[in-house]
PDB file of C-alpha atoms and ligand atoms in Angstrom:
ATOM      1  CA  MET A 195     -26.976   9.879  -6.884  1.00  0.00           C
ATOM      2  CA  LEU A 196     -30.729  10.187  -6.185  1.00  0.00           C
ATOM      3  CA  LEU A 197     -31.753   7.660  -3.574  1.00  0.00           C
ATOM      4  CA  ASP A 198     -35.243   6.216  -3.236  1.00  0.00           C
ATOM      5  CA  TYR A 199     -35.834   7.494   0.273  1.00  0.00           C
ATOM      6  CA  GLN A 200     -39.462   6.305   0.197  1.00  0.00           C
ATOM      7  CA  SER A 201     -38.675   2.610   0.270  1.00  0.00           C
ATOM      8  CA  ILE A 202     -36.098   3.261   3.008  1.00  0.00           C
ATOM      9  CA  LEU A 203     -38.673   5.153   5.120  1.00  0.00           C
ATOM     10  CA  ASP A 204     -41.206   2.354   4.602  1.00  0.00           C
ATOM     11  CA  THR A 205     -38.646  -0.214   5.760  1.00  0.00           C
ATOM     12  CA  ILE A 206     -37.820   1.864   8.833  1.00  0.00           C
ATOM     13  CA  HIS A 207     -41.515   2.356   9.615  1.00  0.00           C
ATOM     14  CA  ARG A 208     -41.932  -1.417   9.702  1.00  0.00           C
ATOM     15  CA  GLU A 209     -38.761  -1.991  11.708  1.00  0.00           C
ATOM     16  CA  VAL A 210     -39.570   0.456  14.512  1.00  0.00           C
ATOM     17  CA  GLN A 211     -42.973  -1.079  15.361  1.00  0.00           C
ATOM     18  CA  PRO A 212     -41.693  -3.325  18.204  1.00  0.00           C
ATOM     19  CA  LEU A 213     -39.884  -0.338  19.776  1.00  0.00           C
ATOM     20  CA  LEU A 214     -42.828   2.022  19.943  1.00  0.00           C
ATOM     21  CA  ARG A 215     -43.936   1.016  23.433  1.00  0.00           C
ATOM     22  CA  GLU A 216     -40.465   0.614  24.900  1.00  0.00           C
ATOM     23  CA  GLY A 217     -39.766   4.277  25.571  1.00  0.00           C
ATOM     24  CA  LYS A 218     -41.366   6.380  28.296  1.00  0.00           C
ATOM     25  CA  VAL A 219     -43.469   9.421  27.387  1.00  0.00           C
ATOM     26  CA  ALA A 220     -42.318  12.551  29.283  1.00  0.00           C
ATOM     27  CA  ASP A 221     -44.615  13.252  32.228  1.00  0.00           C
ATOM     28  CA  TYR A 222     -42.763  15.969  34.175  1.00  0.00           C
ATOM     29  CA  ILE A 223     -44.763  18.355  31.998  1.00  0.00           C
ATOM     30  CA  PRO A 224     -48.161  16.802  32.844  1.00  0.00           C
ATOM     31  CA  GLU A 225     -49.855  17.696  29.565  1.00  0.00           C
ATOM     32  CA  LEU A 226     -47.189  15.872  27.498  1.00  0.00           C
ATOM     33  CA  SER A 227     -48.060  12.548  29.177  1.00  0.00           C
ATOM     34  CA  LYS A 228     -51.414  12.504  27.356  1.00  0.00           C
ATOM     35  CA  VAL A 229     -49.797  11.719  23.980  1.00  0.00           C
ATOM     36  CA  SER A 230     -50.157   8.131  22.750  1.00  0.00           C
ATOM     37  CA  PRO A 231     -46.787   6.282  22.876  1.00  0.00           C
ATOM     38  CA  GLY A 232     -47.582   4.246  19.750  1.00  0.00           C
ATOM     39  CA  ARG A 233     -47.079   7.171  17.372  1.00  0.00           C
ATOM     40  CA  PHE A 234     -44.295   7.305  14.797  1.00  0.00           C
ATOM     41  CA  GLY A 235     -43.721   9.735  11.953  1.00  0.00           C
ATOM     42  CA  MET A 236     -40.766  10.533   9.717  1.00  0.00           C
ATOM     43  CA  ALA A 237     -40.235  13.052   6.923  1.00  0.00           C
ATOM     44  CA  VAL A 238     -37.318  13.862   4.627  1.00  0.00           C
ATOM     45  CA  TYR A 239     -36.995  17.242   2.917  1.00  0.00           C
ATOM     46  CA  CYS A 240     -34.425  17.075   0.128  1.00  0.00           C
ATOM     47  CA  LEU A 241     -32.653  20.263  -0.892  1.00  0.00           C
ATOM     48  CA  ASP A 242     -33.740  19.622  -4.486  1.00  0.00           C
ATOM     49  CA  GLY A 243     -37.382  19.924  -3.348  1.00  0.00           C
ATOM     50  CA  ARG A 244     -38.319  16.244  -3.177  1.00  0.00           C
ATOM     51  CA  THR A 245     -40.155  15.212  -0.005  1.00  0.00           C
ATOM     52  CA  PHE A 246     -40.765  11.778   1.496  1.00  0.00           C
ATOM     53  CA  SER A 247     -42.732  10.675   4.540  1.00  0.00           C
ATOM     54  CA  ALA A 248     -43.956   7.709   6.529  1.00  0.00           C
ATOM     55  CA  GLY A 249     -46.396   7.062   9.373  1.00  0.00           C
ATOM     56  CA  ASP A 250     -47.677  10.044  11.366  1.00  0.00           C
ATOM     57  CA  ALA A 251     -45.575  12.581   9.449  1.00  0.00           C
ATOM     58  CA  ASP A 252     -48.535  14.988   9.274  1.00  0.00           C
ATOM     59  CA  VAL A 253     -49.510  14.837  12.949  1.00  0.00           C
ATOM     60  CA  LYS A 254     -48.549  17.839  15.106  1.00  0.00           C
ATOM     61  CA  PHE A 255     -46.391  17.251  18.168  1.00  0.00           C
ATOM     62  CA  SER A 256     -44.783  19.422  20.835  1.00  0.00           C
ATOM     63  CA  LEU A 257     -41.366  20.595  19.637  1.00  0.00           C
ATOM     64  CA  GLN A 258     -40.057  21.359  23.142  1.00  0.00           C
ATOM     65  CA  SER A 259     -36.239  21.579  23.042  1.00  0.00           C
ATOM     66  CA  ILE A 260     -36.122  21.508  19.240  1.00  0.00           C
ATOM     67  CA  THR A 261     -37.287  25.137  19.478  1.00  0.00           C
ATOM     68  CA  LYS A 262     -33.950  25.883  21.180  1.00  0.00           C
ATOM     69  CA  LEU A 263     -32.297  25.403  17.807  1.00  0.00           C
ATOM     70  CA  PHE A 264     -34.542  27.943  16.090  1.00  0.00           C
ATOM     71  CA  ALA A 265     -34.207  30.405  18.985  1.00  0.00           C
ATOM     72  CA  LEU A 266     -30.417  30.052  18.779  1.00  0.00           C
ATOM     73  CA  ALA A 267     -30.381  30.503  14.994  1.00  0.00           C
ATOM     74  CA  LEU A 268     -32.469  33.669  15.367  1.00  0.00           C
ATOM     75  CA  ALA A 269     -30.297  35.075  18.174  1.00  0.00           C
ATOM     76  CA  PHE A 270     -27.049  34.178  16.364  1.00  0.00           C
ATOM     77  CA  SER A 271     -28.254  35.731  13.104  1.00  0.00           C
ATOM     78  CA  ARG A 272     -29.146  39.006  14.844  1.00  0.00           C
ATOM     79  CA  GLU A 273     -26.502  39.328  17.566  1.00  0.00           C
ATOM     80  CA  GLY A 274     -23.525  37.366  16.150  1.00  0.00           C
ATOM     81  CA  ASP A 275     -20.605  36.179  18.269  1.00  0.00           C
ATOM     82  CA  VAL A 276     -21.471  38.395  21.248  1.00  0.00           C
ATOM     83  CA  ILE A 277     -23.874  35.662  22.433  1.00  0.00           C
ATOM     84  CA  TRP A 278     -20.835  33.512  23.295  1.00  0.00           C
ATOM     85  CA  THR A 279     -19.932  35.889  26.120  1.00  0.00           C
ATOM     86  CA  ARG A 280     -23.024  34.594  27.948  1.00  0.00           C
ATOM     87  CA  VAL A 281     -23.231  30.929  26.949  1.00  0.00           C
ATOM     88  CA  GLY A 282     -20.576  28.317  26.134  1.00  0.00           C
ATOM     89  CA  ARG A 283     -20.142  25.808  23.320  1.00  0.00           C
ATOM     90  CA  GLU A 284     -19.101  22.634  25.128  1.00  0.00           C
ATOM     91  CA  PRO A 285     -21.113  19.465  25.782  1.00  0.00           C
ATOM     92  CA  SER A 286     -22.362  19.465  29.350  1.00  0.00           C
ATOM     93  CA  GLY A 287     -22.093  15.737  30.075  1.00  0.00           C
ATOM     94  CA  ASN A 288     -25.085  16.298  32.357  1.00  0.00           C
ATOM     95  CA  PRO A 289     -28.874  16.002  31.999  1.00  0.00           C
ATOM     96  CA  PHE A 290     -30.529  18.856  30.109  1.00  0.00           C
ATOM     97  CA  ASN A 291     -32.068  20.353  33.246  1.00  0.00           C
ATOM     98  CA  SER A 292     -29.073  20.024  35.565  1.00  0.00           C
ATOM     99  CA  LEU A 293     -28.104  22.854  37.927  1.00  0.00           C
ATOM    100  CA  VAL A 294     -24.772  21.571  39.160  1.00  0.00           C
ATOM    101  CA  GLN A 295     -22.332  23.122  36.672  1.00  0.00           C
ATOM    102  CA  LEU A 296     -23.864  26.574  36.986  1.00  0.00           C
ATOM    103  CA  GLU A 297     -22.505  27.057  40.486  1.00  0.00           C
ATOM    104  CA  TYR A 298     -18.851  26.469  39.724  1.00  0.00           C
ATOM    105  CA  GLU A 299     -19.018  27.973  36.241  1.00  0.00           C
ATOM    106  CA  ARG A 300     -20.483  31.175  37.667  1.00  0.00           C
ATOM    107  CA  GLY A 301     -23.838  31.253  35.887  1.00  0.00           C
ATOM    108  CA  ILE A 302     -22.489  30.707  32.342  1.00  0.00           C
ATOM    109  CA  PRO A 303     -24.282  27.650  30.871  1.00  0.00           C
ATOM    110  CA  ARG A 304     -22.177  25.093  29.005  1.00  0.00           C
ATOM    111  CA  ASN A 305     -24.143  25.388  25.745  1.00  0.00           C
ATOM    112  CA  PRO A 306     -27.344  26.890  24.279  1.00  0.00           C
ATOM    113  CA  PHE A 307     -29.184  23.534  24.130  1.00  0.00           C
ATOM    114  CA  ILE A 308     -29.320  22.685  27.828  1.00  0.00           C
ATOM    115  CA  ASN A 309     -32.177  24.435  29.600  1.00  0.00           C
ATOM    116  CA  ALA A 310     -29.903  27.004  31.269  1.00  0.00           C
ATOM    117  CA  GLY A 311     -28.363  27.987  27.939  1.00  0.00           C
ATOM    118  CA  ALA A 312     -31.735  28.170  26.230  1.00  0.00           C
ATOM    119  CA  LEU A 313     -33.003  30.470  28.985  1.00  0.00           C
ATOM    120  CA  VAL A 314     -30.063  32.816  28.293  1.00  0.00           C
ATOM    121  CA  ILE A 315     -30.941  32.779  24.575  1.00  0.00           C
ATOM    122  CA  THR A 316     -34.573  33.575  25.443  1.00  0.00           C
ATOM    123  CA  ASP A 317     -33.295  36.442  27.598  1.00  0.00           C
ATOM    124  CA  ILE A 318     -31.188  37.766  24.684  1.00  0.00           C
ATOM    125  CA  LEU A 319     -34.247  37.591  22.387  1.00  0.00           C
ATOM    126  CA  ALA A 320     -36.409  39.246  25.067  1.00  0.00           C
ATOM    127  CA  THR A 321     -34.043  42.221  25.093  1.00  0.00           C
ATOM    128  CA  ARG A 322     -33.999  42.451  21.303  1.00  0.00           C
ATOM    129  CA  PHE A 323     -37.687  41.839  20.487  1.00  0.00           C
ATOM    130  CA  VAL A 324     -40.948  42.994  22.054  1.00  0.00           C
ATOM    131  CA  GLN A 325     -41.790  39.363  22.841  1.00  0.00           C
ATOM    132  CA  ALA A 326     -39.134  36.671  22.471  1.00  0.00           C
ATOM    133  CA  GLU A 327     -41.501  33.765  21.841  1.00  0.00           C
ATOM    134  CA  ILE A 328     -43.470  35.650  19.197  1.00  0.00           C
ATOM    135  CA  ALA A 329     -40.192  36.349  17.378  1.00  0.00           C
ATOM    136  CA  VAL A 330     -39.355  32.616  17.446  1.00  0.00           C
ATOM    137  CA  LEU A 331     -42.881  31.697  16.310  1.00  0.00           C
ATOM    138  CA  GLN A 332     -42.743  34.115  13.387  1.00  0.00           C
ATOM    139  CA  PHE A 333     -39.278  32.821  12.493  1.00  0.00           C
ATOM    140  CA  VAL A 334     -40.403  29.168  12.305  1.00  0.00           C
ATOM    141  CA  ARG A 335     -43.569  30.108  10.397  1.00  0.00           C
ATOM    142  CA  MET A 336     -41.362  31.791   7.812  1.00  0.00           C
ATOM    143  CA  LEU A 337     -38.860  28.893   7.687  1.00  0.00           C
ATOM    144  CA  ALA A 338     -41.615  26.308   7.157  1.00  0.00           C
ATOM    145  CA  ASP A 339     -43.671  28.596   4.928  1.00  0.00           C
ATOM    146  CA  GLU A 340     -46.591  27.705   7.159  1.00  0.00           C
ATOM    147  CA  PRO A 341     -48.424  30.627   8.826  1.00  0.00           C
ATOM    148  CA  ALA A 342     -50.698  28.301  10.828  1.00  0.00           C
ATOM    149  CA  ILE A 343     -47.865  27.005  13.058  1.00  0.00           C
ATOM    150  CA  ASP A 344     -48.715  28.018  16.612  1.00  0.00           C
ATOM    151  CA  PHE A 345     -48.153  27.564  20.351  1.00  0.00           C
ATOM    152  CA  ASP A 346     -50.077  24.914  22.269  1.00  0.00           C
ATOM    153  CA  ARG A 347     -51.292  27.108  25.092  1.00  0.00           C
ATOM    154  CA  ILE A 348     -52.403  24.172  27.257  1.00  0.00           C
ATOM    155  CA  VAL A 349     -48.930  22.597  27.089  1.00  0.00           C
ATOM    156  CA  ALA A 350     -47.314  25.998  27.744  1.00  0.00           C
ATOM    157  CA  GLN A 351     -49.472  26.536  30.848  1.00  0.00           C
ATOM    158  CA  SER A 352     -48.823  22.980  32.031  1.00  0.00           C
ATOM    159  CA  GLU A 353     -45.063  23.576  31.797  1.00  0.00           C
ATOM    160  CA  GLN A 354     -45.291  26.990  33.423  1.00  0.00           C
ATOM    161  CA  ASP A 355     -47.290  25.573  36.352  1.00  0.00           C
ATOM    162  CA  THR A 356     -44.533  23.040  37.038  1.00  0.00           C
ATOM    163  CA  ALA A 357     -41.453  25.060  36.004  1.00  0.00           C
ATOM    164  CA  HIS A 358     -39.820  24.982  39.431  1.00  0.00           C
ATOM    165  CA  ARG A 359     -36.461  23.650  38.252  1.00  0.00           C
ATOM    166  CA  ASN A 360     -36.203  26.001  35.268  1.00  0.00           C
ATOM    167  CA  SER A 361     -37.162  28.906  37.537  1.00  0.00           C
ATOM    168  CA  ALA A 362     -34.405  27.881  39.947  1.00  0.00           C
ATOM    169  CA  ILE A 363     -31.912  27.809  37.049  1.00  0.00           C
ATOM    170  CA  ALA A 364     -33.073  31.248  35.905  1.00  0.00           C
ATOM    171  CA  TYR A 365     -32.849  32.794  39.395  1.00  0.00           C
ATOM    172  CA  PHE A 366     -29.404  31.287  39.809  1.00  0.00           C
ATOM    173  CA  MET A 367     -28.189  32.876  36.572  1.00  0.00           C
ATOM    174  CA  LYS A 368     -29.817  36.170  37.519  1.00  0.00           C
ATOM    175  CA  ASP A 369     -27.774  36.162  40.707  1.00  0.00           C
ATOM    176  CA  PHE A 370     -24.629  35.868  38.556  1.00  0.00           C
ATOM    177  CA  GLY A 371     -25.825  38.741  36.339  1.00  0.00           C
ATOM    178  CA  ASN A 372     -26.465  36.492  33.326  1.00  0.00           C
ATOM    179  CA  LEU A 373     -30.207  37.134  32.998  1.00  0.00           C
ATOM    180  CA  HIS A 374     -31.211  40.699  32.183  1.00  0.00           C
ATOM    181  CA  ASN A 375     -35.001  40.451  32.072  1.00  0.00           C
ATOM    182  CA  PRO A 376     -37.335  39.441  34.944  1.00  0.00           C
ATOM    183  CA  VAL A 377     -37.240  35.702  35.672  1.00  0.00           C
ATOM    184  CA  ALA A 378     -41.035  35.294  35.429  1.00  0.00           C
ATOM    185  CA  SER A 379     -41.227  36.839  31.980  1.00  0.00           C
ATOM    186  CA  VAL A 380     -38.249  34.811  30.647  1.00  0.00           C
ATOM    187  CA  ILE A 381     -39.814  31.581  31.985  1.00  0.00           C
ATOM    188  CA  GLY A 382     -43.196  32.495  30.465  1.00  0.00           C
ATOM    189  CA  SER A 383     -41.630  33.185  27.053  1.00  0.00           C
ATOM    190  CA  TYR A 384     -39.536  30.018  27.227  1.00  0.00           C
ATOM    191  CA  CYS A 385     -42.532  27.797  28.095  1.00  0.00           C
ATOM    192  CA  ARG A 386     -44.595  29.242  25.238  1.00  0.00           C
ATOM    193  CA  GLN A 387     -41.671  28.864  22.826  1.00  0.00           C
ATOM    194  CA  CYS A 388     -41.215  25.188  23.843  1.00  0.00           C
ATOM    195  CA  SER A 389     -44.947  24.510  23.285  1.00  0.00           C
ATOM    196  CA  ILE A 390     -44.804  25.247  19.529  1.00  0.00           C
ATOM    197  CA  THR A 391     -46.304  22.315  17.618  1.00  0.00           C
ATOM    198  CA  MET A 392     -45.348  21.150  14.133  1.00  0.00           C
ATOM    199  CA  THR A 393     -45.589  18.041  12.013  1.00  0.00           C
ATOM    200  CA  CYS A 394     -42.501  16.113  10.894  1.00  0.00           C
ATOM    201  CA  ALA A 395     -43.075  17.386   7.360  1.00  0.00           C
ATOM    202  CA  GLU A 396     -43.143  21.018   8.572  1.00  0.00           C
ATOM    203  CA  LEU A 397     -40.134  20.514  10.832  1.00  0.00           C
ATOM    204  CA  ALA A 398     -37.990  18.949   8.114  1.00  0.00           C
ATOM    205  CA  LYS A 399     -38.777  21.897   5.845  1.00  0.00           C
ATOM    206  CA  ALA A 400     -38.163  24.467   8.606  1.00  0.00           C
ATOM    207  CA  GLY A 401     -34.734  22.985   9.363  1.00  0.00           C
ATOM    208  CA  SER A 402     -33.646  22.647   5.743  1.00  0.00           C
ATOM    209  CA  PHE A 403     -31.769  25.983   5.701  1.00  0.00           C
ATOM    210  CA  LEU A 404     -29.231  24.466   8.110  1.00  0.00           C
ATOM    211  CA  ALA A 405     -28.610  21.609   5.663  1.00  0.00           C
ATOM    212  CA  GLN A 406     -28.202  24.165   2.851  1.00  0.00           C
ATOM    213  CA  HIS A 407     -25.383  26.153   4.515  1.00  0.00           C
ATOM    214  CA  GLY A 408     -27.739  28.750   6.046  1.00  0.00           C
ATOM    215  CA  THR A 409     -29.896  29.515   2.997  1.00  0.00           C
ATOM    216  CA  ILE A 410     -33.566  28.492   2.675  1.00  0.00           C
ATOM    217  CA  PRO A 411     -33.535  26.046  -0.261  1.00  0.00           C
ATOM    218  CA  TRP A 412     -36.962  26.890  -1.653  1.00  0.00           C
ATOM    219  CA  SER A 413     -36.696  30.701  -1.422  1.00  0.00           C
ATOM    220  CA  GLY A 414     -32.961  31.426  -1.640  1.00  0.00           C
ATOM    221  CA  MET A 415     -33.165  33.665   1.440  1.00  0.00           C
ATOM    222  CA  GLU A 416     -29.982  33.666   3.516  1.00  0.00           C
ATOM    223  CA  ILE A 417     -30.694  33.189   7.235  1.00  0.00           C
ATOM    224  CA  LEU A 418     -27.078  32.593   8.282  1.00  0.00           C
ATOM    225  CA  ASP A 419     -23.833  32.742   6.325  1.00  0.00           C
ATOM    226  CA  ALA A 420     -22.264  29.369   5.523  1.00  0.00           C
ATOM    227  CA  SER A 421     -19.692  29.666   8.292  1.00  0.00           C
ATOM    228  CA  SER A 422     -22.367  30.356  10.943  1.00  0.00           C
ATOM    229  CA  ALA A 423     -24.492  27.472   9.649  1.00  0.00           C
ATOM    230  CA  LYS A 424     -21.452  25.203   9.952  1.00  0.00           C
ATOM    231  CA  ARG A 425     -21.043  26.316  13.562  1.00  0.00           C
ATOM    232  CA  LEU A 426     -24.678  25.540  14.458  1.00  0.00           C
ATOM    233  CA  ASN A 427     -24.364  22.119  12.812  1.00  0.00           C
ATOM    234  CA  ALA A 428     -21.264  21.488  14.939  1.00  0.00           C
ATOM    235  CA  LEU A 429     -23.134  22.468  18.104  1.00  0.00           C
ATOM    236  CA  MET A 430     -25.980  20.140  17.179  1.00  0.00           C
ATOM    237  CA  LEU A 431     -23.536  17.267  16.756  1.00  0.00           C
ATOM    238  CA  THR A 432     -21.740  17.875  20.040  1.00  0.00           C
ATOM    239  CA  CYS A 433     -24.609  19.119  22.234  1.00  0.00           C
ATOM    240  CA  GLY A 434     -27.948  18.594  20.437  1.00  0.00           C
ATOM    241  CA  THR A 435     -28.886  15.349  22.159  1.00  0.00           C
ATOM    242  CA  TYR A 436     -27.549  16.295  25.616  1.00  0.00           C
ATOM    243  CA  ASP A 437     -25.302  13.832  27.387  1.00  0.00           C
ATOM    244  CA  ALA A 438     -26.183  11.223  24.780  1.00  0.00           C
ATOM    245  CA  ALA A 439     -24.479  13.296  22.050  1.00  0.00           C
ATOM    246  CA  GLY A 440     -21.449  11.006  21.873  1.00  0.00           C
ATOM    247  CA  ASP A 441     -23.530   7.873  21.534  1.00  0.00           C
ATOM    248  CA  PHE A 442     -25.889   9.584  19.079  1.00  0.00           C
ATOM    249  CA  ALA A 443     -22.949  10.617  16.870  1.00  0.00           C
ATOM    250  CA  TYR A 444     -21.617   7.055  17.073  1.00  0.00           C
ATOM    251  CA  ARG A 445     -24.945   5.485  16.106  1.00  0.00           C
ATOM    252  CA  VAL A 446     -26.427   8.077  13.721  1.00  0.00           C
ATOM    253  CA  GLY A 447     -23.556  10.273  12.536  1.00  0.00           C
ATOM    254  CA  LEU A 448     -25.627  13.400  11.850  1.00  0.00           C
ATOM    255  CA  PRO A 449     -26.031  16.771  13.589  1.00  0.00           C
ATOM    256  CA  ALA A 450     -29.379  16.674  15.378  1.00  0.00           C
ATOM    257  CA  LYS A 451     -31.579  18.382  17.939  1.00  0.00           C
ATOM    258  CA  SER A 452     -34.053  16.469  20.079  1.00  0.00           C
ATOM    259  CA  GLY A 453     -36.961  17.419  22.325  1.00  0.00           C
ATOM    260  CA  VAL A 454     -38.877  15.707  25.139  1.00  0.00           C
ATOM    261  CA  GLY A 455     -41.992  15.736  22.959  1.00  0.00           C
ATOM    262  CA  GLY A 456     -40.236  12.871  21.120  1.00  0.00           C
ATOM    263  CA  GLY A 457     -39.140  14.788  18.033  1.00  0.00           C
ATOM    264  CA  ILE A 458     -35.648  14.863  16.505  1.00  0.00           C
ATOM    265  CA  LEU A 459     -34.482  17.088  13.650  1.00  0.00           C
ATOM    266  CA  ALA A 460     -31.367  15.737  11.904  1.00  0.00           C
ATOM    267  CA  LEU A 461     -29.380  17.254   9.043  1.00  0.00           C
ATOM    268  CA  MET A 462     -27.499  15.794   6.111  1.00  0.00           C
ATOM    269  CA  PRO A 463     -25.558  18.930   5.072  1.00  0.00           C
ATOM    270  CA  GLY A 464     -25.771  19.550   1.338  1.00  0.00           C
ATOM    271  CA  ASP A 465     -28.408  16.857   0.923  1.00  0.00           C
ATOM    272  CA  ALA A 466     -31.538  16.839   3.097  1.00  0.00           C
ATOM    273  CA  SER A 467     -33.110  17.473   6.464  1.00  0.00           C
ATOM    274  CA  ILE A 468     -34.963  14.740   8.328  1.00  0.00           C
ATOM    275  CA  ALA A 469     -37.580  14.977  11.079  1.00  0.00           C
ATOM    276  CA  VAL A 470     -38.712  12.025  13.126  1.00  0.00           C
ATOM    277  CA  TRP A 471     -41.241  11.789  15.952  1.00  0.00           C
ATOM    278  CA  SER A 472     -42.061   9.070  18.421  1.00  0.00           C
ATOM    279  CA  PRO A 473     -43.018  10.178  21.940  1.00  0.00           C
ATOM    280  CA  GLY A 474     -41.456   7.325  23.950  1.00  0.00           C
ATOM    281  CA  LEU A 475     -38.114   8.545  25.345  1.00  0.00           C
ATOM    282  CA  ASP A 476     -34.975   6.719  26.435  1.00  0.00           C
ATOM    283  CA  ALA A 477     -33.257   7.396  29.762  1.00  0.00           C
ATOM    284  CA  THR A 478     -31.433  10.438  28.334  1.00  0.00           C
ATOM    285  CA  GLY A 479     -34.657  12.161  27.205  1.00  0.00           C
ATOM    286  CA  ASN A 480     -34.256  11.423  23.489  1.00  0.00           C
ATOM    287  CA  SER A 481     -36.873   9.588  21.409  1.00  0.00           C
ATOM    288  CA  LEU A 482     -36.055   5.891  21.610  1.00  0.00           C
ATOM    289  CA  ALA A 483     -37.643   4.801  18.322  1.00  0.00           C
ATOM    290  CA  GLY A 484     -36.681   8.126  16.707  1.00  0.00           C
ATOM    291  CA  THR A 485     -32.989   7.602  17.428  1.00  0.00           C
ATOM    292  CA  TYR A 486     -33.202   4.045  16.121  1.00  0.00           C
ATOM    293  CA  ALA A 487     -34.994   5.251  12.975  1.00  0.00           C
ATOM    294  CA  LEU A 488     -32.218   7.755  12.258  1.00  0.00           C
ATOM    295  CA  GLU A 489     -29.571   5.112  12.908  1.00  0.00           C
ATOM    296  CA  ARG A 490     -31.255   2.858  10.368  1.00  0.00           C
ATOM    297  CA  PHE A 491     -31.622   5.769   7.937  1.00  0.00           C
ATOM    298  CA  THR A 492     -27.896   6.514   7.840  1.00  0.00           C
ATOM    299  CA  THR A 493     -27.106   2.791   7.692  1.00  0.00           C
ATOM    300  CA  LEU A 494     -29.546   2.010   4.870  1.00  0.00           C
ATOM    301  CA  THR A 495     -28.601   5.108   2.837  1.00  0.00           C
ATOM    302  CA  ALA A 496     -24.876   4.819   3.671  1.00  0.00           C
ATOM    303  CA  ARG A 497     -24.964   8.609   4.108  1.00  0.00           C
ATOM    304  CA  SER A 498     -23.840  10.569   7.148  1.00  0.00           C
ATOM    305  CA  ILE A 499     -21.332  13.326   7.780  1.00  0.00           C
ATOM    306  CA  PHE A 500     -18.583  10.766   8.298  1.00  0.00           C
TER     307      PHE A 500
HETATM  308  O1  DON B   3     -37.583  22.999  29.749  1.00  0.00           O
HETATM  309  C1  DON B   3     -37.983  21.859  29.581  1.00  0.00           C
HETATM  310  O2  DON B   3     -37.745  20.986  30.418  1.00  0.00           O
HETATM  311  C2  DON B   3     -38.749  21.514  28.332  1.00  0.00           C
HETATM  312  N1  DON B   3     -39.561  22.624  27.926  1.00  0.00           N
HETATM  313  C3  DON B   3     -37.835  21.155  27.209  1.00  0.00           C
HETATM  314  C4  DON B   3     -36.870  20.060  27.563  1.00  0.00           C
HETATM  315  C5  DON B   3     -36.485  19.241  26.399  1.00  0.00           C
HETATM  316  O3  DON B   3     -37.166  19.112  25.408  1.00  0.00           O
HETATM  317  C6  DON B   3     -35.248  18.460  26.552  1.00  0.00           C
HETATM  318  N2  DON B   3     -35.130  17.523  25.469  1.00  0.00           N
HETATM  319  N3  DON B   3     -34.743  16.476  25.349  1.00  0.00           N
END
């Protein structure tokens, strides 16, 4: 049944207004703190080609950890299951930038969506490609069919200047033999990758192949086979919103990946992909209004994976 997503998005846009100043904009990357907390955008990309949007759906924002999903998809499509010898597939139950598990798990990160795991994926891409972050950038440009997508070099530099914790994580893994390239170059690539900016409309389109079992809906190009796409969806559900993944699954019921820029990409497999952006974060680092918007979306549409 074709649903009128537009009236649902308009309802959600109205409902989130009181929440827009409740969250806290990330400031540990100084440049991110300059974004206005009152922003809200949402876009739906249906696999049949229909698109819907509300609010600031055409305003660019910093993808941050959402890029970890695209980096993982690229690494998984090229390297296959061998990546799982260097990174796990379990929820961490810890903040995204935590160091504690790495010590007793001997430098093998719990999953590819915490910072440690994403640094390993960057390292894998750095070995495979001339420049890891350029490979990720070209990949997302192709997925969104948008050659103008780019890094935000000011945000990248701001993160690199303050990347003490991520550098510590990277050195720690290097000591365990789980980082093959120089720490400084992996951190540089990772910070540039995280700085990629997109609009909600671009992000929903870029993620749509994961809702269509690994195949880009508008071009028919297979990025991942259906089984691999299922596996990435499962990882998003269990690990994509960090130690809030249980609560997110309870409230929203969709595989999703969030970022500290305030974006969330969520998937309705076989149906649509949804991007939402609101920069105010909750205590777990996920967009406060964005999570609420997705909760309302699955409630009002009565569609989720459950
Ligand atoms: O490494 C960092 O801390 C950021 N570049 C990305 C963190 C992030 O987006 C976590 N998301 N909720």
